[in-house]
């Protein structure tokens, strides 16, 4: 009886977390077997994943159904991010989100096309009134696609509460086949403070991970002393897909006492960027591995932590023996355990890495400004999570701002004073971040005011002035000048700019605006004749494309259509 009660108490928090949400209110947004390409709170670049990504059998155009009764409260059409997305607010206070859509239902498509033509813009956002666009549970509201910042056809689906906080949709009764436990790929140990050490070293240590026959893990015995922490690289995998998905819950225990619980069932968008404090950001930048810290650093505001004991850190004394355990779980409560035996042993001589020092010390809780010659860099207070020495140098118009391995939680500003330049030389200049082996400039959104150029960024690294003198290119794909296109559904043009990038475009036929959709992933502009805005036989097409520094190209052609 004791063991039954203990098991119930161990599982009851998870059961409670699941059962506070309605189980039969929302239906699946797709009528196919649900297979995940991405899970809730999965670790992504600069954010936690705010929904689930449902595979659409590698095709576009599958019907998307309203998950429950409600009204369309928001429609946003964008080149990047969610691409084409709709938001449905429901009577119970929740909102569902459907993103990366190919197109909307005929009613919604007509509604949004009218707005796009009125504003003469592909990118639009609208918040309809509650009585404007009412939908019923199971009604087709859209079709699946690959628009926006999507790496392949899928549906991004979210459920948000009335405070716009995303919640794991699995908590609402959606069923995914999953009998596969999570797996651990790497484990690291961290000495915290100058006197702590692990295996005779004050430096971060990668531990040798050994998989057991039951699929749990151990590492070779560890010698440690002082304040230490651990981090793991771990993922989950469902039965029907090989994607490396995110975890649902992590718990750690020292000698049977819980040290930390990390619960991924809900978060707010305001905190999502602090994922860079949750992971070992330097390791991610340098090695592309997302190590999840099993302790909470200072200045970490994430709400995903529970049951904290000393922020998850371990205090290891000399001449002791301890057992540290890590439990990683998926939503279906498939569990994997990691066991680390720790021998407390203090060494008088340990390996230490000499810390970097410079003349530029950054105080995290203060405003900091770096000025050299004609360049200034301003860091607002709390731009960074902790104090550090900045590696700052300038050579001509190139500046080095440390490297990318330190995460910024706020935007900072880089300013160039170009009063020594001739006015005619300023027009095509921009500030670029030098990336890759060849240090090519990558356009950083540049603001120009007279002879002052500035950019706001959250990424350290090497920045320089760059010049773009090359006009964008425009190439017709499925038609040519003087041709008949009566049997065509679409007009397609490829637009490219290999320097500063595309800023804007505009297309007209016979002087009248036409809506062209821009898919940046394949540099394609597409016009749909079903918009029914072209009624004449002879039509003069004009397309103007402008890059980010103002270089512009114009394409003109005549086509005929009955």
Coordinates of C-alpha atoms in Angstrom, one line a residue:
X1 CA 0.0 0.0 0.0
X2 CA 2.9 2.4 0.8
X3 CA 4.4 1.8 -2.6
X4 CA 1.1 2.4 -4.3
X5 CA 0.6 5.7 -2.5
X6 CA 4.2 6.8 -3.2
X7 CA 3.7 6.0 -6.9
X8 CA 0.4 8.0 -6.9
X9 CA 2.1 11.0 -5.3
X10 CA 4.9 10.8 -7.8
X11 CA 2.5 10.8 -10.8
X12 CA -0.2 13.1 -9.4
X13 CA 1.4 16.4 -10.4
X14 CA 1.6 15.3 -14.0
X15 CA -1.9 14.0 -14.0
X16 CA -3.2 17.2 -12.4
X17 CA -1.4 19.3 -14.9
X18 CA -3.0 17.4 -17.7
X19 CA -6.5 17.3 -16.3
X20 CA -7.0 21.0 -15.6
X21 CA -7.5 21.5 -19.3
X22 CA -10.7 20.5 -21.2
X23 CA -10.2 17.1 -22.9
X24 CA -13.0 17.0 -25.5
X25 CA -13.4 20.6 -26.4
X26 CA -10.9 20.8 -29.3
X27 CA -10.8 18.5 -32.2
X28 CA -7.7 17.8 -34.3
X29 CA -7.1 20.5 -36.9
X30 CA -6.4 17.8 -39.5
X31 CA -8.2 14.6 -40.5
X32 CA -5.1 12.5 -40.8
X33 CA -3.0 10.6 -38.3
X34 CA -1.1 13.2 -36.3
X35 CA 2.6 12.9 -36.7
X36 CA 4.9 15.5 -35.1
X37 CA 7.6 17.4 -37.0
X38 CA 8.1 19.5 -33.8
X39 CA 6.8 19.5 -30.3
X40 CA 5.8 22.2 -27.8
X41 CA 8.6 24.1 -26.1
X42 CA 11.1 22.4 -28.4
X43 CA 14.4 24.3 -28.3
X44 CA 14.7 26.6 -31.3
X45 CA 17.0 29.6 -32.3
X46 CA 16.3 32.3 -29.7
X47 CA 12.9 30.9 -28.7
X48 CA 10.9 28.0 -27.4
X49 CA 8.6 26.5 -30.0
X50 CA 5.1 27.8 -29.1
X51 CA 3.0 25.0 -30.6
X52 CA 3.2 21.7 -32.3
X53 CA 4.2 21.1 -35.9
X54 CA 2.0 18.5 -37.6
X55 CA 3.4 16.8 -40.7
X56 CA 1.1 17.0 -43.8
X57 CA 2.5 14.0 -45.6
X58 CA 5.0 16.1 -47.5
X59 CA 2.3 17.9 -49.5
X60 CA 0.4 21.2 -49.3
X61 CA -3.3 21.8 -49.6
X62 CA -4.7 19.6 -46.9
X63 CA -7.9 20.8 -45.3
X64 CA -7.5 22.7 -42.0
X65 CA -10.5 22.5 -39.6
X66 CA -11.5 24.9 -36.8
X67 CA -10.7 23.0 -33.6
X68 CA -13.8 24.4 -31.9
X69 CA -16.6 27.0 -32.3
X70 CA -15.4 30.6 -32.3
X71 CA -14.6 33.6 -34.4
X72 CA -11.6 34.7 -36.5
X73 CA -10.0 37.2 -34.2
X74 CA -6.8 37.8 -36.2
X75 CA -5.4 37.2 -39.7
X76 CA -1.8 37.9 -40.4
X77 CA -0.1 37.5 -43.8
X78 CA 3.7 37.9 -43.8
X79 CA 6.7 37.0 -45.8
X80 CA 8.5 35.6 -42.8
X81 CA 7.6 34.1 -39.4
X82 CA 4.2 32.4 -39.5
X83 CA 3.6 33.2 -43.1
X84 CA -0.2 33.0 -43.7
X85 CA -1.8 32.6 -40.2
X86 CA -5.3 32.7 -38.7
X87 CA -6.3 33.0 -35.1
X88 CA -9.6 31.7 -33.7
X89 CA -10.9 32.9 -30.3
X90 CA -13.2 30.4 -28.6
X91 CA -16.0 31.0 -26.0
X92 CA -14.0 29.2 -23.3
X93 CA -11.3 31.9 -23.5
X94 CA -8.7 30.0 -25.4
X95 CA -7.3 30.9 -28.9
X96 CA -6.1 28.5 -31.5
X97 CA -3.5 29.4 -34.1
X98 CA -3.0 27.9 -37.5
X99 CA 0.2 28.9 -39.4
X100 CA 2.3 28.4 -42.5
X101 CA -1.0 28.1 -44.5
X102 CA -1.1 27.8 -48.3
X103 CA -4.3 29.7 -48.5
X104 CA -7.4 30.4 -46.5
X105 CA -11.0 29.2 -47.0
X106 CA -12.8 30.9 -49.9
X107 CA -14.7 33.2 -47.5
X108 CA -11.6 34.2 -45.6
X109 CA -9.5 34.4 -48.8
X110 CA -12.0 36.9 -50.3
X111 CA -12.0 38.9 -47.0
X112 CA -8.2 39.1 -46.8
X113 CA -7.7 39.7 -50.6
X114 CA -10.0 42.7 -50.4
X115 CA -7.9 44.1 -47.6
X116 CA -4.6 43.4 -49.5
X117 CA -5.9 45.2 -52.6
X118 CA -7.2 48.2 -50.5
X119 CA -3.8 48.5 -48.8
X120 CA -1.9 47.5 -52.0
X121 CA 0.3 45.2 -49.9
X122 CA 0.8 41.4 -49.6
X123 CA 1.7 41.8 -46.0
X124 CA -1.4 42.7 -43.9
X125 CA -2.7 42.2 -40.4
X126 CA -6.3 42.6 -39.3
X127 CA -8.3 42.0 -36.1
X128 CA -12.0 41.3 -37.1
X129 CA -14.8 42.0 -34.8
X130 CA -16.3 39.0 -32.9
X131 CA -19.4 39.0 -35.0
X132 CA -17.7 39.4 -38.4
X133 CA -16.2 36.0 -39.1
X134 CA -17.9 33.3 -37.0
X135 CA -16.7 29.7 -37.5
X136 CA -18.0 26.3 -36.3
X137 CA -16.1 23.4 -34.9
X138 CA -15.0 21.2 -37.8
X139 CA -15.4 23.9 -40.5
X140 CA -12.7 24.2 -43.1
X141 CA -10.9 27.5 -42.4
X142 CA -7.7 27.0 -44.5
X143 CA -5.4 24.7 -46.4
X144 CA -2.0 23.5 -45.2
X145 CA 1.1 25.0 -46.7
X146 CA 4.8 26.1 -46.3
X147 CA 4.6 29.9 -46.1
X148 CA 6.8 32.1 -43.9
X149 CA 9.8 30.7 -42.1
X150 CA 8.9 27.1 -42.6
X151 CA 11.4 24.4 -43.6
X152 CA 8.8 22.2 -45.3
X153 CA 5.1 21.6 -45.6
X154 CA 3.4 21.3 -42.2
X155 CA 0.8 22.9 -39.9
X156 CA 2.0 24.9 -37.0
X157 CA -0.8 24.6 -34.4
X158 CA -1.1 26.5 -31.1
X159 CA -3.5 26.8 -28.2
X160 CA -3.2 30.0 -26.1
X161 CA -4.9 31.0 -22.9
X162 CA -6.7 34.4 -22.4
X163 CA -3.3 36.0 -21.5
X164 CA -1.9 34.9 -24.9
X165 CA 0.4 32.3 -23.2
X166 CA 0.9 29.2 -25.4
X167 CA 0.1 25.9 -23.7
X168 CA 1.1 22.4 -24.9
X169 CA -1.8 21.3 -27.2
X170 CA -1.3 17.7 -26.0
X171 CA -2.8 18.7 -22.7
X172 CA -6.1 19.2 -24.4
X173 CA -6.6 15.6 -25.5
X174 CA -4.9 15.4 -28.9
X175 CA -3.5 11.9 -29.3
X176 CA 0.0 11.1 -30.7
X177 CA 1.3 7.6 -30.7
X178 CA 4.4 7.5 -28.5
X179 CA 5.8 4.6 -26.7
X180 CA 9.4 5.6 -27.4
X181 CA 11.3 7.0 -24.4
X182 CA 13.5 10.1 -24.7
X183 CA 17.3 9.7 -25.4
X184 CA 20.3 11.6 -24.1
X185 CA 23.1 12.5 -26.5
X186 CA 25.6 14.4 -24.3
X187 CA 26.2 15.3 -20.6
X188 CA 28.5 18.0 -19.3
X189 CA 29.6 19.0 -15.8
X190 CA 30.3 22.6 -14.8
X191 CA 32.5 23.9 -11.9
X192 CA 30.8 27.0 -10.6
X193 CA 33.3 29.4 -9.0
X194 CA 37.1 29.5 -9.0
X195 CA 37.6 26.9 -6.3
X196 CA 35.3 24.2 -7.7
X197 CA 36.6 21.4 -9.8
X198 CA 35.6 18.3 -11.7
X199 CA 38.1 15.6 -12.5
X200 CA 40.9 17.9 -11.4
X201 CA 39.8 20.8 -13.6
X202 CA 38.1 24.1 -13.1
X203 CA 36.9 23.9 -16.8
X204 CA 33.7 22.5 -18.2
X205 CA 33.9 18.8 -18.7
X206 CA 32.3 16.5 -21.2
X207 CA 31.5 13.2 -19.5
X208 CA 31.5 9.8 -21.2
X209 CA 28.0 8.7 -21.6
X210 CA 27.3 4.9 -21.4
X211 CA 23.9 3.5 -22.5
X212 CA 22.6 0.6 -20.5
X213 CA 20.7 -2.5 -21.8
X214 CA 17.4 -1.0 -20.5
X215 CA 18.1 2.3 -22.4
X216 CA 18.9 4.3 -19.3
X217 CA 22.4 5.9 -19.0
X218 CA 25.3 6.1 -16.7
X219 CA 28.6 8.0 -16.9
X220 CA 32.0 7.1 -15.7
X221 CA 32.5 8.0 -12.0
X222 CA 33.1 11.7 -11.4
X223 CA 35.4 13.3 -8.9
X224 CA 34.3 16.7 -7.9
X225 CA 34.5 19.4 -5.2
X226 CA 32.6 22.6 -4.5
X227 CA 29.6 24.0 -6.3
X228 CA 28.9 22.3 -9.5
X229 CA 26.1 21.9 -12.1
X230 CA 25.2 19.7 -15.0
X231 CA 23.7 20.1 -18.5
X232 CA 22.3 17.5 -20.9
X233 CA 21.6 17.4 -24.6
X234 CA 18.4 15.3 -24.8
X235 CA 15.5 14.8 -27.2
X236 CA 12.3 12.9 -27.6
X237 CA 11.1 10.8 -30.5
X238 CA 7.6 9.7 -31.3
X239 CA 6.7 6.3 -32.8
X240 CA 5.8 7.4 -36.3
X241 CA 8.6 9.9 -36.9
X242 CA 12.4 10.2 -36.6
X243 CA 12.5 13.8 -35.7
X244 CA 14.5 14.9 -32.7
X245 CA 11.8 16.5 -30.8
X246 CA 11.7 18.4 -27.4
X247 CA 11.1 17.0 -23.9
X248 CA 8.1 17.5 -21.7
X249 CA 9.7 17.3 -18.2
X250 CA 13.1 17.1 -16.6
X251 CA 13.8 16.3 -12.9
X252 CA 17.0 15.9 -11.0
X253 CA 17.8 14.3 -7.6
X254 CA 20.8 14.2 -5.4
X255 CA 20.9 11.2 -3.0
X256 CA 17.1 10.9 -3.5
X257 CA 16.3 14.6 -2.8
X258 CA 14.9 16.6 -5.7
X259 CA 17.1 19.5 -6.9
X260 CA 15.1 20.9 -9.8
X261 CA 12.1 20.3 -12.0
X262 CA 11.8 21.8 -15.5
X263 CA 8.3 21.8 -16.8
X264 CA 7.6 22.6 -20.4
X265 CA 3.8 22.7 -20.4
X266 CA 3.3 26.5 -20.7
X267 CA 5.3 29.8 -21.1
X268 CA 4.8 33.4 -22.2
X269 CA 6.2 35.0 -25.3
X270 CA 7.9 37.7 -23.2
X271 CA 10.2 35.1 -21.7
X272 CA 10.8 32.9 -24.7
X273 CA 14.0 34.6 -25.8
X274 CA 15.6 33.7 -22.5
X275 CA 16.1 30.3 -23.9
X276 CA 19.6 31.6 -24.4
X277 CA 20.0 31.6 -20.6
X278 CA 18.5 28.2 -20.3
X279 CA 20.9 26.5 -22.7
X280 CA 24.7 26.7 -22.8
X281 CA 24.7 29.4 -25.4
X282 CA 28.4 29.4 -26.0
X283 CA 28.3 25.6 -26.7
X284 CA 25.4 26.2 -29.1
X285 CA 27.2 28.9 -31.1
X286 CA 30.5 27.0 -31.3
X287 CA 29.3 23.4 -31.6
X288 CA 25.6 23.6 -32.5
X289 CA 24.6 21.5 -29.6
X290 CA 21.8 22.7 -27.3
X291 CA 22.8 21.7 -23.8
X292 CA 19.9 22.2 -21.3
X293 CA 21.3 23.5 -18.0
X294 CA 20.0 21.5 -15.0
X295 CA 20.4 24.6 -12.8
X296 CA 19.1 28.1 -12.9
X297 CA 21.7 30.8 -13.6
X298 CA 21.5 34.3 -12.2
X299 CA 19.2 36.7 -14.1
X300 CA 17.2 33.8 -15.5
X301 CA 13.5 34.9 -15.5
X302 CA 12.0 31.7 -17.1
X303 CA 8.9 30.4 -15.4
X304 CA 9.5 26.7 -16.4
X305 CA 11.3 25.9 -13.1
X306 CA 9.7 24.1 -10.1
X307 CA 10.8 22.5 -6.9
X308 CA 14.1 24.3 -6.8
X309 CA 16.7 23.4 -4.2
X310 CA 19.7 25.7 -4.3
X311 CA 18.7 26.6 -7.9
X312 CA 19.6 23.1 -8.9
X313 CA 23.3 23.4 -8.0
X314 CA 25.2 20.7 -6.1
X315 CA 27.5 21.4 -3.2
X316 CA 30.0 18.6 -3.1
X317 CA 32.2 18.1 0.0
X318 CA 35.5 16.4 0.3
X319 CA 35.5 12.7 1.2
X320 CA 31.8 12.1 0.3
X321 CA 30.0 9.8 -2.1
X322 CA 26.8 11.0 -3.9
X323 CA 24.4 9.7 -6.5
X324 CA 23.0 12.3 -8.9
X325 CA 20.0 11.2 -11.1
X326 CA 18.3 12.9 -14.0
X327 CA 14.9 11.9 -15.2
X328 CA 13.8 13.0 -18.7
X329 CA 10.2 12.5 -19.7
X330 CA 8.0 12.9 -22.7
X331 CA 4.3 13.8 -22.7
X332 CA 3.2 10.2 -22.6
X333 CA 5.4 9.7 -19.5
X334 CA 8.0 7.6 -21.2
X335 CA 11.0 8.1 -19.0
X336 CA 14.8 7.8 -19.3
X337 CA 17.2 8.0 -16.4
X338 CA 20.8 9.1 -16.2
X339 CA 22.8 8.2 -13.1
X340 CA 26.1 9.9 -12.1
X341 CA 28.1 8.7 -9.2
X342 CA 30.1 11.5 -7.7
X343 CA 33.1 11.1 -5.4
X344 CA 33.8 14.2 -3.4
X345 CA 37.6 14.8 -3.5
X346 CA 39.4 18.1 -3.1
X347 CA 42.6 18.7 -5.0
X348 CA 45.1 21.4 -4.1
X349 CA 46.3 21.7 -7.7
X350 CA 43.8 21.9 -10.5
X351 CA 43.7 22.8 -14.1
X352 CA 42.4 26.4 -14.7
X353 CA 41.8 28.3 -17.9
X354 CA 43.2 31.9 -17.7
X355 CA 40.1 34.2 -18.1
X356 CA 40.1 36.7 -20.9
X357 CA 40.6 40.3 -19.9
X358 CA 40.6 43.6 -21.8
X359 CA 40.3 47.3 -21.2
X360 CA 36.6 47.2 -21.8
X361 CA 34.5 45.8 -18.9
X362 CA 30.8 45.4 -19.4
X363 CA 28.5 45.8 -16.3
X364 CA 25.4 43.9 -17.0
X365 CA 23.1 46.1 -14.9
X366 CA 24.4 49.4 -16.2
X367 CA 24.4 51.3 -19.5
X368 CA 27.7 50.8 -21.3
X369 CA 29.1 52.7 -24.2
X370 CA 32.1 51.9 -26.4
X371 CA 33.5 54.8 -28.5
X372 CA 36.4 54.7 -30.9
X373 CA 37.1 57.2 -33.6
X374 CA 33.9 57.5 -35.7
X375 CA 32.1 54.4 -34.2
X376 CA 30.0 54.2 -31.1
X377 CA 28.3 51.2 -29.6
X378 CA 25.6 51.6 -26.9
X379 CA 24.5 48.8 -24.7
X380 CA 21.4 49.6 -22.5
X381 CA 21.3 48.3 -19.0
X382 CA 20.6 44.6 -18.8
X383 CA 21.6 44.0 -22.4
X384 CA 23.6 41.0 -21.1
X385 CA 23.0 38.4 -18.4
X386 CA 26.3 38.9 -16.6
X387 CA 29.4 41.1 -16.4
X388 CA 32.3 40.3 -18.7
X389 CA 35.4 41.7 -20.4
X390 CA 34.5 42.8 -24.0
X391 CA 37.0 42.1 -26.8
X392 CA 36.5 45.4 -28.7
X393 CA 38.7 46.7 -31.6
X394 CA 38.4 48.8 -34.7
X395 CA 40.3 48.7 -37.9
X396 CA 39.2 51.3 -40.4
X397 CA 35.4 50.8 -40.9
X398 CA 35.4 47.3 -39.3
X399 CA 34.7 46.7 -35.6
X400 CA 35.1 43.6 -33.5
X401 CA 32.5 43.2 -30.7
X402 CA 33.7 40.2 -28.9
X403 CA 32.2 37.1 -30.6
X404 CA 28.7 35.6 -31.0
X405 CA 29.2 33.3 -28.0
X406 CA 27.7 35.7 -25.4
X407 CA 23.9 36.0 -25.5
X408 CA 22.3 39.4 -25.5
X409 CA 18.8 39.8 -24.1
X410 CA 18.2 43.3 -25.5
X411 CA 19.0 45.1 -28.7
X412 CA 22.0 47.4 -28.7
X413 CA 22.9 50.1 -31.2
X414 CA 26.0 50.5 -33.4
X415 CA 26.5 54.0 -34.9
X416 CA 28.8 55.2 -37.6
X417 CA 29.5 58.9 -38.0
X418 CA 30.3 59.3 -41.7
X419 CA 30.7 63.1 -41.7
X420 CA 34.1 62.5 -43.4
X421 CA 32.4 60.9 -46.4
X422 CA 31.2 62.7 -49.4
X423 CA 27.3 62.9 -49.5
X424 CA 27.2 61.2 -52.8
X425 CA 29.1 58.2 -51.4
X426 CA 26.6 57.5 -48.6
X427 CA 23.6 56.3 -50.6
X428 CA 24.5 52.7 -51.1
X429 CA 26.3 52.1 -47.7
X430 CA 24.9 49.8 -45.0
X431 CA 26.1 48.2 -41.9
X432 CA 26.8 44.5 -42.3
X433 CA 27.7 41.7 -39.9
X434 CA 30.6 39.7 -41.3
X435 CA 29.8 36.0 -41.3
X436 CA 31.2 32.7 -42.5
X437 CA 34.7 31.7 -43.5
X438 CA 35.0 34.4 -46.1
X439 CA 33.4 37.1 -43.7
X440 CA 30.9 38.2 -46.2
X441 CA 28.7 41.1 -45.1
X442 CA 25.2 40.1 -44.0
X443 CA 22.8 43.1 -44.1
X444 CA 21.9 44.4 -40.6
X445 CA 18.8 46.7 -40.8
X446 CA 20.4 50.1 -41.3
X447 CA 18.9 53.5 -40.5
X448 CA 20.2 56.6 -42.2
X449 CA 19.9 60.1 -40.8
X450 CA 22.1 62.6 -42.7
X451 CA 25.7 61.3 -42.3
X452 CA 24.8 59.0 -39.4
X453 CA 24.3 55.2 -40.1
X454 CA 23.0 53.0 -37.3
X455 CA 21.7 49.5 -36.7
X456 CA 20.1 47.7 -33.8
X457 CA 21.1 44.1 -33.2
X458 CA 21.2 41.4 -30.5
X459 CA 24.2 39.6 -31.9
X460 CA 27.8 40.3 -31.1
X461 CA 30.5 39.7 -33.7
X462 CA 32.3 41.6 -36.4
X463 CA 30.5 44.5 -38.2
X464 CA 31.7 46.7 -41.0
X465 CA 30.5 49.2 -43.5
X466 CA 29.5 47.6 -46.8
X467 CA 28.4 49.0 -50.1
X468 CA 25.8 47.6 -52.5
X469 CA 26.0 48.9 -56.0
X470 CA 24.2 46.0 -57.7
X471 CA 20.5 46.3 -58.7
X472 CA 18.1 43.4 -58.0
X473 CA 17.4 41.0 -60.8
X474 CA 13.9 40.2 -62.2
X475 CA 13.3 37.2 -64.5
X476 CA 10.0 35.9 -65.8
X477 CA 9.6 32.2 -65.3
X478 CA 6.5 30.9 -67.1
X479 CA 5.9 33.7 -69.7
X480 CA 7.7 36.1 -72.0
X481 CA 7.0 39.4 -73.6
X482 CA 4.3 39.5 -76.2
X483 CA 2.9 36.0 -75.5
X484 CA -0.7 34.8 -74.9
X485 CA -1.4 33.5 -71.4
X486 CA -5.1 32.7 -71.6
X487 CA -4.7 29.2 -70.2
X488 CA -2.4 30.3 -67.3
X489 CA -3.6 30.4 -63.7
X490 CA -0.4 32.1 -62.5
X491 CA 2.2 34.6 -63.6
X492 CA 5.6 33.8 -62.0
X493 CA 8.8 35.9 -61.7
X494 CA 12.0 35.2 -59.9
X495 CA 13.5 38.2 -58.1
X496 CA 16.9 38.2 -56.4
X497 CA 19.3 40.5 -54.7
X498 CA 22.6 38.9 -53.5
X499 CA 24.0 41.9 -51.6
X500 CA 21.7 43.8 -49.2
X501 CA 18.5 41.8 -50.0
X502 CA 15.0 42.6 -51.2
X503 CA 13.3 45.4 -49.4
X504 CA 10.1 45.9 -51.4
X505 CA 8.4 45.2 -54.7
X506 CA 5.4 46.5 -56.5
X507 CA 3.5 45.2 -59.6
X508 CA 0.9 46.8 -61.8
X509 CA -1.0 45.8 -64.9
X510 CA -2.1 48.7 -67.1
X511 CA -1.2 51.0 -64.3
X512 CA -3.4 49.2 -61.8
X513 CA -2.0 47.5 -58.7
X514 CA -2.0 43.7 -58.7
X515 CA -1.2 41.4 -55.8
X516 CA 1.9 39.3 -56.1
X517 CA 2.8 36.9 -53.4
X518 CA 6.5 36.8 -52.5
X519 CA 8.0 33.4 -51.4
X520 CA 11.5 34.3 -50.2
X521 CA 12.6 30.7 -49.9
X522 CA 12.6 30.3 -53.7
X523 CA 12.8 34.1 -54.6
X524 CA 9.4 33.8 -56.4
X525 CA 6.8 36.4 -57.1
X526 CA 3.4 34.9 -58.1
X527 CA 0.2 36.5 -59.4
X528 CA -3.1 34.6 -59.4
X529 CA -5.4 35.4 -62.3
X530 CA -8.3 34.1 -60.1
X531 CA -8.1 37.5 -58.3
X532 CA -10.2 38.6 -61.3
X533 CA -8.6 42.1 -61.5
X534 CA -7.4 41.8 -65.1
X535 CA -10.2 42.2 -67.7
X536 CA -8.5 43.5 -70.8
X537 CA -7.0 41.5 -73.7
X538 CA -3.7 43.4 -74.0
X539 CA -2.0 44.0 -70.7
X540 CA 1.2 45.9 -69.8
X541 CA 2.9 44.4 -66.8
X542 CA 5.4 46.5 -64.7
X543 CA 7.3 45.1 -61.7
X544 CA 9.6 47.3 -59.6
X545 CA 11.9 45.7 -57.1
X546 CA 14.0 47.6 -54.6
X547 CA 16.8 46.4 -52.3
X548 CA 17.6 47.5 -48.8
X549 CA 19.9 50.3 -49.9
X550 CA 17.6 51.7 -52.5
X551 CA 18.9 50.1 -55.7
X552 CA 16.0 49.5 -58.0
X553 CA 15.1 47.4 -61.0
X554 CA 12.1 47.6 -63.3
X555 CA 10.7 44.8 -65.5
X556 CA 8.2 45.4 -68.2
X557 CA 6.4 43.1 -70.5
X558 CA 3.2 42.8 -72.5
X559 CA 1.0 39.7 -72.4
X560 CA -2.4 38.9 -73.9
X561 CA -5.3 37.1 -72.3
X562 CA -8.9 36.4 -73.3

